[in-house]
mmCIF file of C-alpha atoms in Angstrom:
data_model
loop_
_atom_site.group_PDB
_atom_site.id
_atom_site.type_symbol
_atom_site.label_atom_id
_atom_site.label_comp_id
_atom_site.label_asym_id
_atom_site.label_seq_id
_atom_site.Cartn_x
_atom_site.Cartn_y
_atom_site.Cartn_z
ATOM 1 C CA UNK A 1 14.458 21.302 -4.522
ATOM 2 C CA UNK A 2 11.477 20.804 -2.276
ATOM 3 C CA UNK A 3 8.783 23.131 -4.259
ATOM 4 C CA UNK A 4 6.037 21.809 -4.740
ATOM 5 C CA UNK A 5 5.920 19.088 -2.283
ATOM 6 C CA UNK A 6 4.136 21.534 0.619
ATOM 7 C CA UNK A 7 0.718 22.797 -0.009
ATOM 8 C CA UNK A 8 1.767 26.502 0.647
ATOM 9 C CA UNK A 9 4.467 28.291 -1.694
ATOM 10 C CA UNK A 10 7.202 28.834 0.811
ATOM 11 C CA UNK A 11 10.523 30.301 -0.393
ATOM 12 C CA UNK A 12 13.881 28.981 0.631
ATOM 13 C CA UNK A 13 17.156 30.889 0.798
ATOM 14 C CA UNK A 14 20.630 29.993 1.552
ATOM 15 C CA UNK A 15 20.198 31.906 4.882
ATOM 16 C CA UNK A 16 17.663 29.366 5.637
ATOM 17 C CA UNK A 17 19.299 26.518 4.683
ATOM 18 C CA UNK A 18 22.476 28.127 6.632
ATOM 19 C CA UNK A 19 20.277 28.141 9.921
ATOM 20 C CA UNK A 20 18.618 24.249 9.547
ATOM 21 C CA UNK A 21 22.003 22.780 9.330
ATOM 22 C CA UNK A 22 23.105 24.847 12.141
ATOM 23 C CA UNK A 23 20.006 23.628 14.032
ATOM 24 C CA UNK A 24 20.179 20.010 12.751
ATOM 25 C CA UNK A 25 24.050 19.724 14.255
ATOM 26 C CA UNK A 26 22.764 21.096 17.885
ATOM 27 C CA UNK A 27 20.068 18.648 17.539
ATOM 28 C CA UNK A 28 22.325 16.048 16.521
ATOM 29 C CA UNK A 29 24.270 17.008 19.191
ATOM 30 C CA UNK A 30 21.942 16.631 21.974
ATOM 31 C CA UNK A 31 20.227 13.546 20.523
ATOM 32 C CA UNK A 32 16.989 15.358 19.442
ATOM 33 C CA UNK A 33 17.893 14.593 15.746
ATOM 34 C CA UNK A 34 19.748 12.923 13.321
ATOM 35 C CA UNK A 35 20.023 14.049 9.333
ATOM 36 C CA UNK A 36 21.979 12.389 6.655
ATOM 37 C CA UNK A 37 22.688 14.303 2.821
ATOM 38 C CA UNK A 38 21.183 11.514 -0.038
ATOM 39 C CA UNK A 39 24.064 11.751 -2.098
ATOM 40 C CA UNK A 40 25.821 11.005 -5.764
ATOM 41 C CA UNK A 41 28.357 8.167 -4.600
ATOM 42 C CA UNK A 42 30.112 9.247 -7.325
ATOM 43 C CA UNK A 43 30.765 12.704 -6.119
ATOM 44 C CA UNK A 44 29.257 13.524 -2.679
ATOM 45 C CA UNK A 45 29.463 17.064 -2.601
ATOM 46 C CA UNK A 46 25.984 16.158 -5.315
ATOM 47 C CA UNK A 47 23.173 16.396 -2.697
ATOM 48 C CA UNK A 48 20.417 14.423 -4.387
ATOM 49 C CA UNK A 49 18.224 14.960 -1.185
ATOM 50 C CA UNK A 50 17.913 14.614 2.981
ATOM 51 C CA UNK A 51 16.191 12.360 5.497
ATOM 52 C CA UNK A 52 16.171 13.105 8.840
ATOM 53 C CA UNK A 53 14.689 11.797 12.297
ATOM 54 C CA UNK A 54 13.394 13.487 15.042
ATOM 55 C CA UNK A 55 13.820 11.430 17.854
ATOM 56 C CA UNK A 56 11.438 11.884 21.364
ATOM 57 C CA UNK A 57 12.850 8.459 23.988
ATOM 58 C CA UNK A 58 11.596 5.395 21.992
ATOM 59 C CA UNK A 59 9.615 7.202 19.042
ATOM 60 C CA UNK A 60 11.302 8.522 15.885
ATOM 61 C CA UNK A 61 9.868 10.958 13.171
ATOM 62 C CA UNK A 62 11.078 11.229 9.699
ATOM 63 C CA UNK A 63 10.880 13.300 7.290
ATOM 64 C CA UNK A 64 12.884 13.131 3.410
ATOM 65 C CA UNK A 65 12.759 14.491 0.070
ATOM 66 C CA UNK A 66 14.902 14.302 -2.840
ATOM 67 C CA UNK A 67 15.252 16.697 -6.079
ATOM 68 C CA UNK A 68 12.832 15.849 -8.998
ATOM 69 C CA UNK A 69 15.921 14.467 -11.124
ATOM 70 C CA UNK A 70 16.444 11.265 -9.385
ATOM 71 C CA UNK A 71 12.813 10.376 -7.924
ATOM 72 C CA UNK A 72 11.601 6.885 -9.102
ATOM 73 C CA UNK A 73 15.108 6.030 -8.631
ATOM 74 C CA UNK A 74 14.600 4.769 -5.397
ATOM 75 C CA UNK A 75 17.046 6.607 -3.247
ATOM 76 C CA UNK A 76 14.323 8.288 -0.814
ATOM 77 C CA UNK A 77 12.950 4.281 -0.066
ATOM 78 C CA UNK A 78 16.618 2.818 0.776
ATOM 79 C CA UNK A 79 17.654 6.041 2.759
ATOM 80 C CA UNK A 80 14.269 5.538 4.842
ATOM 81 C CA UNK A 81 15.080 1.492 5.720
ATOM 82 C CA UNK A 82 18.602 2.827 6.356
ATOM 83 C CA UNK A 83 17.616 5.780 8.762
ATOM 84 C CA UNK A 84 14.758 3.367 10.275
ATOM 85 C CA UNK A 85 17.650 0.416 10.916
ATOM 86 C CA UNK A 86 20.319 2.803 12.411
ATOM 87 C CA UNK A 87 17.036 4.468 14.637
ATOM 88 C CA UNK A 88 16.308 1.073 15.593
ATOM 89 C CA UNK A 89 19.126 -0.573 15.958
ATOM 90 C CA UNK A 90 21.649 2.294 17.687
ATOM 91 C CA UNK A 91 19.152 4.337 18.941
ATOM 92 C CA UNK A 92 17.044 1.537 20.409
ATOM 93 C CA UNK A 93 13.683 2.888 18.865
ATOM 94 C CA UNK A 94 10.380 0.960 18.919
ATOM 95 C CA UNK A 95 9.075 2.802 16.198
ATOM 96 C CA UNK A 96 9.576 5.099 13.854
ATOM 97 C CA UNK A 97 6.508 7.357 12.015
ATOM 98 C CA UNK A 98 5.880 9.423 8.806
ATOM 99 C CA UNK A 99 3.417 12.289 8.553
ATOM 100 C CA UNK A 100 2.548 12.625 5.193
ATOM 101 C CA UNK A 101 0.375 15.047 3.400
ATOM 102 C CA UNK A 102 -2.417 13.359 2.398
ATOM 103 C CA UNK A 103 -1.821 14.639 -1.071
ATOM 104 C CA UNK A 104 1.884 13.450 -1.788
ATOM 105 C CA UNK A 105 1.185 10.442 -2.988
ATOM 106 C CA UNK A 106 4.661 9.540 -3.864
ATOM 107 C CA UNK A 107 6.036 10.174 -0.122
ATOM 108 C CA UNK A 108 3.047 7.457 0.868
ATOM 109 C CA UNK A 109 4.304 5.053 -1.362
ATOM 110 C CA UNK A 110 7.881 5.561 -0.646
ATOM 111 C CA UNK A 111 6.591 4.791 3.324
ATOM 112 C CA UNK A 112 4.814 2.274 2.160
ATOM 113 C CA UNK A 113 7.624 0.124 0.421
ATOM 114 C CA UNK A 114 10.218 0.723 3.069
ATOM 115 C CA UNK A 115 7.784 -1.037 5.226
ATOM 116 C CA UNK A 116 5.636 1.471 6.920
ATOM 117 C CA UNK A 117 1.965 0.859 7.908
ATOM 118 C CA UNK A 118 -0.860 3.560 7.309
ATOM 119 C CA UNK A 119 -2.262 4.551 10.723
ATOM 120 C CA UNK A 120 -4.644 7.354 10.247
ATOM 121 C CA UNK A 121 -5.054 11.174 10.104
ATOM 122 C CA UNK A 122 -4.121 13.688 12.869
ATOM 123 C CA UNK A 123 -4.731 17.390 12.567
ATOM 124 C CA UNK A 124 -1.543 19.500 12.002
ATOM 125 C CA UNK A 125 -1.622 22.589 13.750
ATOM 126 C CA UNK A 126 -3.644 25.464 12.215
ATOM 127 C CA UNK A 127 -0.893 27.788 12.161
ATOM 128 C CA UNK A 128 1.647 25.592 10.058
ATOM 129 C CA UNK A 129 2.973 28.060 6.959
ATOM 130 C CA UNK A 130 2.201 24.949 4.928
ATOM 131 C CA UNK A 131 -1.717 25.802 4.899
ATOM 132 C CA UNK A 132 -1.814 21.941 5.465
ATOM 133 C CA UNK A 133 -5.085 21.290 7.979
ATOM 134 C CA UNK A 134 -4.160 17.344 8.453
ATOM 135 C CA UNK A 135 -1.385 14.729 7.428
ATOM 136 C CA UNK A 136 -1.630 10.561 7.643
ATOM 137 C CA UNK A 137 0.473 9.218 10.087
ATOM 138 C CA UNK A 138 2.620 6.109 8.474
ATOM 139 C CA UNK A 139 4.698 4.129 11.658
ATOM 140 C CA UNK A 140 7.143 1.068 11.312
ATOM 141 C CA UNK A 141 7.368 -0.760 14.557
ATOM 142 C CA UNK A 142 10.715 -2.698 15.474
ATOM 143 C CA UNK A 143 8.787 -5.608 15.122
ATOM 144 C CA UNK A 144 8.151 -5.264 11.715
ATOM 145 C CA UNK A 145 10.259 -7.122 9.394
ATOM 146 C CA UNK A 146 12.023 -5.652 7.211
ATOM 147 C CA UNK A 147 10.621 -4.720 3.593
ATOM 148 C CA UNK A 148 11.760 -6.746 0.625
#
């Protein structure tokens, strides 16, 4: 579901999704991170995608994708003002941020219109599998009001 949107060809296997959602709940758990399934409403067990938010005392980090079928529809947008309400509201974040590849242009413009500001680049760590050698950091402040 998520080829294509890293610079590197990375593989996924059920194994691996087996040990993120094992890793998401003990981060859940201990209030490191929070992850939500974008589903069908019409039949949930239809995962359509993920968000989730790393969360460090006031600060949290998202990250989301959805599968190629339903982008443009909008669902990756509303799940991010969702995620970046609950963060702010129950969580009692001051701001939430978005690394993006500077080459997924749709992931910018989905921050973008769920009211995220561009901030600038930062240098991702030379060792990341993605080959990636810098993202652009998005961030929505409390502050902010909401997007329209």
């Amino acid at each position: 579901a998520i080829h294509g949107q890293t610079a590197a060809e990375v593989v996924y296997h059920r194994a691996d999704a087996e040990s993120y959602v094992a890793a998401s709940r003990r981060a859940w758990a201990d209030g490191r991170k929070a992850a939500f399934a974008i589903v069908d409403p019409a039949d949930p067990a239809h995962v359509w995608g993920m968000i989730s938010m790393s969360i460090a005392g006031p600060c949290g980090n998202c990250g989301y994708w959805t599968v190629p079928a339903v982008r443009g529809w909008g669902l990756a947008r509303r799940a991010l003002v969702l995620v970046c309400e609950w963060g702010f509201t129950e969580r009692g974040l001051a701001i939430v941020l978005a690394e993006i590849n500077p080459e997924n242009d749709s992931s910018a413009q989905v921050a973008r219109a769920a009211g995220f500001h561009r901030s600038h680049e930062i240098p991702v760590d030379p060792a990341s599998p993605t080959g990636e050698t810098e993202r652009v950091l998005y961030l929505r402040l409390v502050s902010d009001p909401p997007p329209d």
